[in-house]
JSON list of C-alpha atoms and ligand atoms in Angstrom, two decimals:
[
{"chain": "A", "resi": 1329, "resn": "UNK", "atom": "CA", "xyz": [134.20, 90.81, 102.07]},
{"chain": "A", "resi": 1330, "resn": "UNK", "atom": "CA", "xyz": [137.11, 92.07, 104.14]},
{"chain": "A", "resi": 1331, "resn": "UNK", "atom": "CA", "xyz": [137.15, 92.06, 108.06]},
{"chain": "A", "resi": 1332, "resn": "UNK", "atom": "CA", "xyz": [137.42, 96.04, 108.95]},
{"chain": "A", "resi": 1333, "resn": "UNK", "atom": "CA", "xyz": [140.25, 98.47, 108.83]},
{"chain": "A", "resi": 1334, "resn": "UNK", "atom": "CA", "xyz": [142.58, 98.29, 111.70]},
{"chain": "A", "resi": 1335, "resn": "UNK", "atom": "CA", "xyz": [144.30, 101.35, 113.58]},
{"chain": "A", "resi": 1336, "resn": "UNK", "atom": "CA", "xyz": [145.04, 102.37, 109.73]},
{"chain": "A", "resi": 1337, "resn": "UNK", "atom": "CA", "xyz": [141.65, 102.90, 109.18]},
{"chain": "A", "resi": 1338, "resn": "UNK", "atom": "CA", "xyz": [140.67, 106.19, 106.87]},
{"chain": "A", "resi": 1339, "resn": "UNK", "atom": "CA", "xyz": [137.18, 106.62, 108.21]},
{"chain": "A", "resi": 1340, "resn": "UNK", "atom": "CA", "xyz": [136.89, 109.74, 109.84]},
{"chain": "A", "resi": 1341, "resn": "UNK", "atom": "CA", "xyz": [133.29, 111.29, 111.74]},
{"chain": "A", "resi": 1342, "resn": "UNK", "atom": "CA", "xyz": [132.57, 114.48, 110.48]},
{"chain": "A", "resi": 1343, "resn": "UNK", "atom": "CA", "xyz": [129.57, 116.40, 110.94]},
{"chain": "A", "resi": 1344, "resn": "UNK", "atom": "CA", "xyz": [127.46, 117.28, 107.16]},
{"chain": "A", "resi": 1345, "resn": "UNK", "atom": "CA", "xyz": [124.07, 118.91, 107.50]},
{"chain": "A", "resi": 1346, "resn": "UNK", "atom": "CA", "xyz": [123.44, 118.29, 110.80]},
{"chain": "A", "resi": 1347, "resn": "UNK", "atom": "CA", "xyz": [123.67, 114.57, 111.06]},
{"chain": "A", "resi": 1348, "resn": "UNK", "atom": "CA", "xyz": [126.94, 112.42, 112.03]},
{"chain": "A", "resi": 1349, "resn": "UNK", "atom": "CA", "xyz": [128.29, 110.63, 108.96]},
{"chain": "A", "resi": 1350, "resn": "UNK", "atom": "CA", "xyz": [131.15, 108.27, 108.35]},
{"chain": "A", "resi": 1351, "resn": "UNK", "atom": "CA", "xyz": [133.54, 109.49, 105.08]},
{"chain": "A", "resi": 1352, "resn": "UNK", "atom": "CA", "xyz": [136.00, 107.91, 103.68]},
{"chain": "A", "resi": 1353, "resn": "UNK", "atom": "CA", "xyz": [138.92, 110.21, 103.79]},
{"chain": "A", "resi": 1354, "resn": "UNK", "atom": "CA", "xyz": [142.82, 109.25, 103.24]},
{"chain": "A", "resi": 1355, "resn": "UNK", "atom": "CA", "xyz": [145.77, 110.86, 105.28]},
{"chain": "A", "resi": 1356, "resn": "UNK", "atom": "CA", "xyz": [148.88, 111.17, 103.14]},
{"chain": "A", "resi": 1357, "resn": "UNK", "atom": "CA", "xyz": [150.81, 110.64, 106.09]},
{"chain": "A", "resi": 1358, "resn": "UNK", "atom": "CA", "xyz": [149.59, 107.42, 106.24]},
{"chain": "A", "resi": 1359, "resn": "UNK", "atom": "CA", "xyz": [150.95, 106.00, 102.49]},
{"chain": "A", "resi": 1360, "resn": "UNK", "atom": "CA", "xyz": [154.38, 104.96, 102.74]},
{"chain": "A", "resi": 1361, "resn": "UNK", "atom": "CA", "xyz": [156.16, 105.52, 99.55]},
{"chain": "A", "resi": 1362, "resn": "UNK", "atom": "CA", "xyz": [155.47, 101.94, 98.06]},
{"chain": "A", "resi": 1363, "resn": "UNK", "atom": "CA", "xyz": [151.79, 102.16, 98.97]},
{"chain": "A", "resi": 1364, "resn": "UNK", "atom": "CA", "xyz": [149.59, 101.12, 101.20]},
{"chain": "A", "resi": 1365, "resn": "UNK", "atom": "CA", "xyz": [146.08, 98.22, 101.32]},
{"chain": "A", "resi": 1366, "resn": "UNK", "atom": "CA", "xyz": [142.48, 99.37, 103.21]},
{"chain": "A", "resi": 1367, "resn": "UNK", "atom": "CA", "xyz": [139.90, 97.45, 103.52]},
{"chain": "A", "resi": 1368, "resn": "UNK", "atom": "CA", "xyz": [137.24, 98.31, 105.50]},
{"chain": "A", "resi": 1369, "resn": "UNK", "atom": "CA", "xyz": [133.21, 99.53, 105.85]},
{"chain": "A", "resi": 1370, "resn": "UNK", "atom": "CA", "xyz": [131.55, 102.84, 105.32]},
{"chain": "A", "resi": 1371, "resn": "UNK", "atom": "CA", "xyz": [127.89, 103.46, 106.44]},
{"chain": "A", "resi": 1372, "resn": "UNK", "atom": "CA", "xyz": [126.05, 103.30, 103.39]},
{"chain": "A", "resi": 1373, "resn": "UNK", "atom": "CA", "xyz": [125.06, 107.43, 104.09]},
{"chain": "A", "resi": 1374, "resn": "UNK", "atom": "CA", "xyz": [127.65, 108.23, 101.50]},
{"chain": "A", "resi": 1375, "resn": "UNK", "atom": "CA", "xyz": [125.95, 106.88, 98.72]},
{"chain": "A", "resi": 1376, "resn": "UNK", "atom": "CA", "xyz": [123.13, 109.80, 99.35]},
{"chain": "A", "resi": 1377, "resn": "UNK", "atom": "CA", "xyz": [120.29, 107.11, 97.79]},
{"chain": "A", "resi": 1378, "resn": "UNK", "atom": "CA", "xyz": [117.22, 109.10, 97.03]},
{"chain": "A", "resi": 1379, "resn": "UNK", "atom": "CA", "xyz": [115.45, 106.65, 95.30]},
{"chain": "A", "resi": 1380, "resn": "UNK", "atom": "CA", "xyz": [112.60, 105.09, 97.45]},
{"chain": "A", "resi": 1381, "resn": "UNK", "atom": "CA", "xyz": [112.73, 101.93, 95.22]},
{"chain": "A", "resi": 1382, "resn": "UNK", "atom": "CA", "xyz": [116.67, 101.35, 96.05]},
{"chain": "A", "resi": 1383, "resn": "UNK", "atom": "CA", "xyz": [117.30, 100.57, 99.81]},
{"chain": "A", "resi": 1384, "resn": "UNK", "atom": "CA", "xyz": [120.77, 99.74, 101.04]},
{"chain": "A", "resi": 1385, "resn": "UNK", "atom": "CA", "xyz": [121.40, 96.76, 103.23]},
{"chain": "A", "resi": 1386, "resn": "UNK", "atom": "CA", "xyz": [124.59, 97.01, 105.01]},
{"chain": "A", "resi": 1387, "resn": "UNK", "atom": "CA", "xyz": [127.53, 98.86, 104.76]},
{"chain": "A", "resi": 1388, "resn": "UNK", "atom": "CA", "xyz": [129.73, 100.34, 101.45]},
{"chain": "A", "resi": 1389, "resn": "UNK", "atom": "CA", "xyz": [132.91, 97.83, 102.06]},
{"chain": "A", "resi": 1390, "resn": "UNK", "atom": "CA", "xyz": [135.77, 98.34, 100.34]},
{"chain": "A", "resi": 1391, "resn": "UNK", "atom": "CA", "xyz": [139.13, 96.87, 99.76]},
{"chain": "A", "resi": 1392, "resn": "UNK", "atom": "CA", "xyz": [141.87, 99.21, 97.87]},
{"chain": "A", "resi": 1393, "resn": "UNK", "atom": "CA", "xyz": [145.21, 99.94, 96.95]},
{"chain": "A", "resi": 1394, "resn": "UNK", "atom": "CA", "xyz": [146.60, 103.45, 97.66]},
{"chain": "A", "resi": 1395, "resn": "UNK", "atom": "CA", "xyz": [149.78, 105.35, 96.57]},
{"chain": "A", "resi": 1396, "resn": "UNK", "atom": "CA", "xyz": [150.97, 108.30, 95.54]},
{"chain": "A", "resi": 1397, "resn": "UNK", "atom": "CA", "xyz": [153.14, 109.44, 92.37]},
{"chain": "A", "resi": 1398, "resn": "UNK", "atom": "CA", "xyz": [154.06, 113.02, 91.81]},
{"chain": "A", "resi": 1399, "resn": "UNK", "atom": "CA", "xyz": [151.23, 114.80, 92.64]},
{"chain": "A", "resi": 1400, "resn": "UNK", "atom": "CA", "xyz": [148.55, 112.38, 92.04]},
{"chain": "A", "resi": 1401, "resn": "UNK", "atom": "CA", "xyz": [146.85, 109.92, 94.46]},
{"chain": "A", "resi": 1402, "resn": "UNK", "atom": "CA", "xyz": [145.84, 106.57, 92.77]},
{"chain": "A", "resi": 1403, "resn": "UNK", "atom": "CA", "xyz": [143.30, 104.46, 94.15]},
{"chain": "A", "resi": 1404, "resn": "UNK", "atom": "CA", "xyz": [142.34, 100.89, 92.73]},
{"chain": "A", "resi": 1405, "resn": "UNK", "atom": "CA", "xyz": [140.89, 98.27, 94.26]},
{"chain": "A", "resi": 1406, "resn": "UNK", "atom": "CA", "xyz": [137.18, 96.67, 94.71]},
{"chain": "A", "resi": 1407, "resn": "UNK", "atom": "CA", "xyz": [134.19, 98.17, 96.49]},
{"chain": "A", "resi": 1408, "resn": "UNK", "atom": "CA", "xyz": [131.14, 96.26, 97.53]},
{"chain": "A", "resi": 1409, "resn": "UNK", "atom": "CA", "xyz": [127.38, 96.88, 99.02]},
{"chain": "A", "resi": 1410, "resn": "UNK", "atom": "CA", "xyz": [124.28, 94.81, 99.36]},
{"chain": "A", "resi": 1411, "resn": "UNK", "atom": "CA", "xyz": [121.19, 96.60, 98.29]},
{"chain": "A", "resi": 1412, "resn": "UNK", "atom": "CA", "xyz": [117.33, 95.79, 98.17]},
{"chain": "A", "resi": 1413, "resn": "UNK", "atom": "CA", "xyz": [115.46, 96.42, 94.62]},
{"chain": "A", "resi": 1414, "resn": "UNK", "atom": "CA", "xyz": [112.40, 96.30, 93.28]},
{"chain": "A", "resi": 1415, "resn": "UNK", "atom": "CA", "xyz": [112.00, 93.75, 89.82]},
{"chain": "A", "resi": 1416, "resn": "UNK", "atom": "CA", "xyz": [110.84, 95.99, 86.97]},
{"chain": "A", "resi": 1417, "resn": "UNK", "atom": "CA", "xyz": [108.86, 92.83, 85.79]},
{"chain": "A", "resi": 1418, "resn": "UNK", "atom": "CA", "xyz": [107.00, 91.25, 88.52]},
{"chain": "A", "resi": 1419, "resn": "UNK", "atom": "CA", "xyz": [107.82, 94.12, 91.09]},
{"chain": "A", "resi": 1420, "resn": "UNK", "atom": "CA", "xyz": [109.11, 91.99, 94.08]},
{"chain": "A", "resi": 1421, "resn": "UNK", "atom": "CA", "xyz": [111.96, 93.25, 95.88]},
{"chain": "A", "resi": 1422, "resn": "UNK", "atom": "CA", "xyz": [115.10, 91.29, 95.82]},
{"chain": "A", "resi": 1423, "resn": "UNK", "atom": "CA", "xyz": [118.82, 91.79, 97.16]},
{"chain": "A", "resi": 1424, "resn": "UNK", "atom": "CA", "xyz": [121.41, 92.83, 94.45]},
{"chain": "A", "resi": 1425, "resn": "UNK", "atom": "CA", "xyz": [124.95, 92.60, 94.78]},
{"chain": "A", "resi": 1426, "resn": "UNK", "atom": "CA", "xyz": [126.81, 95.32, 94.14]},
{"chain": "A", "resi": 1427, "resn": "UNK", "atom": "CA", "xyz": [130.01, 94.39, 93.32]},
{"chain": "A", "resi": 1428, "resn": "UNK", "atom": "CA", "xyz": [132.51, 96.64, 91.81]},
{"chain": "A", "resi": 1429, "resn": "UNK", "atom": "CA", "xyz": [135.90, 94.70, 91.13]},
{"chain": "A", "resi": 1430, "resn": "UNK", "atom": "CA", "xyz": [138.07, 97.30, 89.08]},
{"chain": "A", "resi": 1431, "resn": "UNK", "atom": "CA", "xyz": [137.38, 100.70, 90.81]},
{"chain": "A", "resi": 1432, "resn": "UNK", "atom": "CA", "xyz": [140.32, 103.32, 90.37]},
{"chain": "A", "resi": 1433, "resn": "UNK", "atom": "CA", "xyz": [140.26, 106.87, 90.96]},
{"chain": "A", "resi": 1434, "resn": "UNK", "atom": "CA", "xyz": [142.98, 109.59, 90.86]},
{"chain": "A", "resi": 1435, "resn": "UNK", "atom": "CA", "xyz": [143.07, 112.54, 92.82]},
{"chain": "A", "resi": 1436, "resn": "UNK", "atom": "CA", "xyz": [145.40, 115.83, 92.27]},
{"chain": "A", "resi": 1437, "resn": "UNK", "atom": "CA", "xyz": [146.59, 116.45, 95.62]},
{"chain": "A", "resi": 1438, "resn": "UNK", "atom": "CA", "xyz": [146.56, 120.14, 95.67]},
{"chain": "A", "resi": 1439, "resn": "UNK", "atom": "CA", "xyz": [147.73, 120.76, 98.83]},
{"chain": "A", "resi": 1440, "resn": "UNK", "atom": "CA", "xyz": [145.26, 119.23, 101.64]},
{"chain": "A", "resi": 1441, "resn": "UNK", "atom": "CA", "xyz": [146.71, 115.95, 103.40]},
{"chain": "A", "resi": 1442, "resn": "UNK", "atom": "CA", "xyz": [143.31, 115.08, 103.32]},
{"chain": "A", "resi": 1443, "resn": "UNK", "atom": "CA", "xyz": [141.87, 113.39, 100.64]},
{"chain": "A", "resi": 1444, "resn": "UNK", "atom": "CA", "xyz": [138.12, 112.22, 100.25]},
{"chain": "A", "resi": 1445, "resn": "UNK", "atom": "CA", "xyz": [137.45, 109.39, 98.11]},
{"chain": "A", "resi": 1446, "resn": "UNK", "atom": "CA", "xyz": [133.67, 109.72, 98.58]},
{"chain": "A", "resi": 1447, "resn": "UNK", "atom": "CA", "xyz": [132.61, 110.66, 95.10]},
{"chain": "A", "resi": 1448, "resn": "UNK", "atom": "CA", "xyz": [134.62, 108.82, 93.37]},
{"chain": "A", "resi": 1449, "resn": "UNK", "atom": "CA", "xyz": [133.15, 105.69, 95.47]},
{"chain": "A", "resi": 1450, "resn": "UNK", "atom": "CA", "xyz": [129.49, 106.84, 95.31]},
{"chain": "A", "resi": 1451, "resn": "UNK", "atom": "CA", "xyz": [129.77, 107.30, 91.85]},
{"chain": "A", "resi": 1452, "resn": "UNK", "atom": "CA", "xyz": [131.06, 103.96, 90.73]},
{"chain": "A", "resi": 1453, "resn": "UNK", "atom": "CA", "xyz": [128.73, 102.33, 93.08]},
{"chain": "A", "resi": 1454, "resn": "UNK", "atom": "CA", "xyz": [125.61, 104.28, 91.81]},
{"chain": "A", "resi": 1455, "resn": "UNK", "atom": "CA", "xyz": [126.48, 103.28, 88.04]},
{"chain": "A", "resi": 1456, "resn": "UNK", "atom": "CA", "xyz": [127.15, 99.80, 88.90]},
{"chain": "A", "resi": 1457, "resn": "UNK", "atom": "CA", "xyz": [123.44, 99.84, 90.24]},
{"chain": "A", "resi": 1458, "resn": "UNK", "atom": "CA", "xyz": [121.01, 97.92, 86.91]},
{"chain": "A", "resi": 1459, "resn": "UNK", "atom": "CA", "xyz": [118.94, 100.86, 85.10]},
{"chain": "A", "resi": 1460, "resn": "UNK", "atom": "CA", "xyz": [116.40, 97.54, 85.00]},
{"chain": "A", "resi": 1461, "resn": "UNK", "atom": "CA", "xyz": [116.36, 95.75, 87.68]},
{"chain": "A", "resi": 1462, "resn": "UNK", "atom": "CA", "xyz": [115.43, 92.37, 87.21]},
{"chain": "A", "resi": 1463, "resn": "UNK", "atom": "CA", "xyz": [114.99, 89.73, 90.04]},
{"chain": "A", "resi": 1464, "resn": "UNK", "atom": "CA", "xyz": [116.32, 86.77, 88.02]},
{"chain": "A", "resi": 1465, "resn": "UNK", "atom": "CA", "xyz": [119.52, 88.58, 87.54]},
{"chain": "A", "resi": 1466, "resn": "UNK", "atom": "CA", "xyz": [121.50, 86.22, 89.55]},
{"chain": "A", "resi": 1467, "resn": "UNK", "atom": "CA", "xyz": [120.24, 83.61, 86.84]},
{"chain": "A", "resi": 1468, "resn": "UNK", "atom": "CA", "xyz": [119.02, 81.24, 90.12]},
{"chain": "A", "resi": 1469, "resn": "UNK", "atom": "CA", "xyz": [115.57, 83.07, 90.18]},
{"chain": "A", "resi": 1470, "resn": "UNK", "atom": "CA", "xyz": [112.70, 83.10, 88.47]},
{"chain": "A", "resi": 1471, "resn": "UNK", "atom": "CA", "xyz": [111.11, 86.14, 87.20]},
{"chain": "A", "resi": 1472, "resn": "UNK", "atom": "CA", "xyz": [107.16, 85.28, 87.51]},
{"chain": "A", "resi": 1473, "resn": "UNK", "atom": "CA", "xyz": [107.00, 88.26, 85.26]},
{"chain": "A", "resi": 1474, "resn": "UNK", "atom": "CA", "xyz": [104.45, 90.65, 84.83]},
{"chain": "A", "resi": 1475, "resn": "UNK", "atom": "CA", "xyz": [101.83, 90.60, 87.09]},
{"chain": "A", "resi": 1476, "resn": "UNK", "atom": "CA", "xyz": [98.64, 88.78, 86.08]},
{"chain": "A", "resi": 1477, "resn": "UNK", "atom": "CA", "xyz": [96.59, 92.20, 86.60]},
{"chain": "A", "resi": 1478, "resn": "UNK", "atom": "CA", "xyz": [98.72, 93.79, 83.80]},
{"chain": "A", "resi": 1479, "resn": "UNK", "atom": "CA", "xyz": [98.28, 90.69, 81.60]},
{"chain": "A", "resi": 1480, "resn": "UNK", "atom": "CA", "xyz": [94.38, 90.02, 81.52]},
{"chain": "A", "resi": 1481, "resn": "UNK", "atom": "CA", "xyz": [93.94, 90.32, 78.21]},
{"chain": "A", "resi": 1482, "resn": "UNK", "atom": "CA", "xyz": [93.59, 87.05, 77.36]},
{"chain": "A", "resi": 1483, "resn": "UNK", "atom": "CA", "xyz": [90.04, 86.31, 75.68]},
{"chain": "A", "resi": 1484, "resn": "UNK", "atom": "CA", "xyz": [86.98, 85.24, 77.22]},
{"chain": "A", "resi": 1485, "resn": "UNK", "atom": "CA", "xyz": [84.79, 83.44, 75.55]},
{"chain": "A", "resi": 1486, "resn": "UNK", "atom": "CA", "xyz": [81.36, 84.57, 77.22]},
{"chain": "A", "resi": 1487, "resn": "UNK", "atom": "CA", "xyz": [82.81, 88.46, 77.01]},
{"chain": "A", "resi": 1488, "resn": "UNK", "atom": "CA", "xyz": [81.05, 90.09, 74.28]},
{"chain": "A", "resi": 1489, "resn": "UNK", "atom": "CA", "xyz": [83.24, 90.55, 71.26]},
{"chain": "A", "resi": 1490, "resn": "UNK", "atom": "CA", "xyz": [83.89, 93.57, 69.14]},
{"chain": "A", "resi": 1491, "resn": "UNK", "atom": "CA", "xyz": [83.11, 91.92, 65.59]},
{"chain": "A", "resi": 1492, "resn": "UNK", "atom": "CA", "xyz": [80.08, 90.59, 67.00]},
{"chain": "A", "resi": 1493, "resn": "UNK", "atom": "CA", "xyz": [79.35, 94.05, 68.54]},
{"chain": "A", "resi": 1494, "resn": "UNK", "atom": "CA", "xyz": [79.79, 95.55, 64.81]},
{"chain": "A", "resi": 1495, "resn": "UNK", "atom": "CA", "xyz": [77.70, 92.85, 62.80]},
{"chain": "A", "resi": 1496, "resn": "UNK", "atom": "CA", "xyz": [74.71, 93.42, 66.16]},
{"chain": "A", "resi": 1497, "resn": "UNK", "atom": "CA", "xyz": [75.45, 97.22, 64.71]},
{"chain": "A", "resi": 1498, "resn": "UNK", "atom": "CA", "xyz": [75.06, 96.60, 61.21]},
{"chain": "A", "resi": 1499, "resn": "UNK", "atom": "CA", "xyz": [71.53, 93.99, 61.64]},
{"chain": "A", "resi": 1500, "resn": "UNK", "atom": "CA", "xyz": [70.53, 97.00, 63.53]},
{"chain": "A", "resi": 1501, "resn": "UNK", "atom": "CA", "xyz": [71.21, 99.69, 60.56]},
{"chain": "A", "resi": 1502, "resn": "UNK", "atom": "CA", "xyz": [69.27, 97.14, 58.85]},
{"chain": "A", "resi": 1503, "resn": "UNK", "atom": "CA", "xyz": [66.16, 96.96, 60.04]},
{"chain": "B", "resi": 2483, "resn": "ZN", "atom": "ZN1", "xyz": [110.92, 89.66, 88.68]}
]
């Protein structure tokens, strides 16, 4: 991914519920009329993960194209984080890449030079996350599968066996 932002960078610090987060916020001043590129990293706070099984590794990087027409801010471009998850098969933890190439988002500017492309960033990062993770995803690893605990059922021949338990049953009834 992209080295960061220079002096054009949009990353503000702003204080939100107590602790010091990085945003990703836009200053109209800053796009000339035929647009402007950023590229740069965004500490992966933004993304609000409250999923124990998803951990982020890294920073939210991102690399867009910015302008403005009428009264509309459009925003394409590609966004990018590293995360650790946990295989819904054999339930090892592996790195994912998430890697979103065609993110756009366009924002009514309704009067605040400001604009905060958080959301729109968290949300096309959190959908671009697998429902199902899988560690063979990147199609180089191997998925041992389930676990062998889950998949004992195989039979054994000195365990005792229902039909045989049933005919004991019956002799029994028998006698
Ligand atoms: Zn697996």
């Amino acid at each position: 991914m992209p080295a960061p932002a220079g002096p054009l960078s949009p990353a503000l610090k702003v204080k939100k519920s107590g602790a010091e987060v990085t945003i990703m916020k836009v200053h109209l001043k800053q796009i000339p009329a035929e647009g402007t590129h950023l590229k740069g990293k965004e500490k992966s706070d933004i993304l609000e993960l409250e999923d124990d099984r998803i951990k982020t590794l890294g920073t939210v990087e991102y690399s867009v194209d910015i302008g403005v027409s009428g009264s509309s801010l459009f925003v394409t471009g590609k966004l990018g984080i590293d995360v650790e998850l946990e295989c819904v098969s054999c339930l090892k933890r592996f790195v994912y890449a998430v890697r979103v190439h065609n993110f756009s988002a366009q924002v009514e500017l309704a009067g605040p030079e400001l604009v905060d492309l958080t959301p729109w960033i968290r949300e096309d990062i959190l959908l671009a996350l697998p429902v199902h993770p899988h560690c063979d995803w990147d199609r180089k690893t191997v998925c041992v599968g389930p676990r062998l605990k889950y998949l004992k059922v195989e039979k054994d021949s000195k365990a005792p066996n229902a039909w045989d338990a049933l005919d004991h049953l019956n002799l029994n009834r028998r006698k």
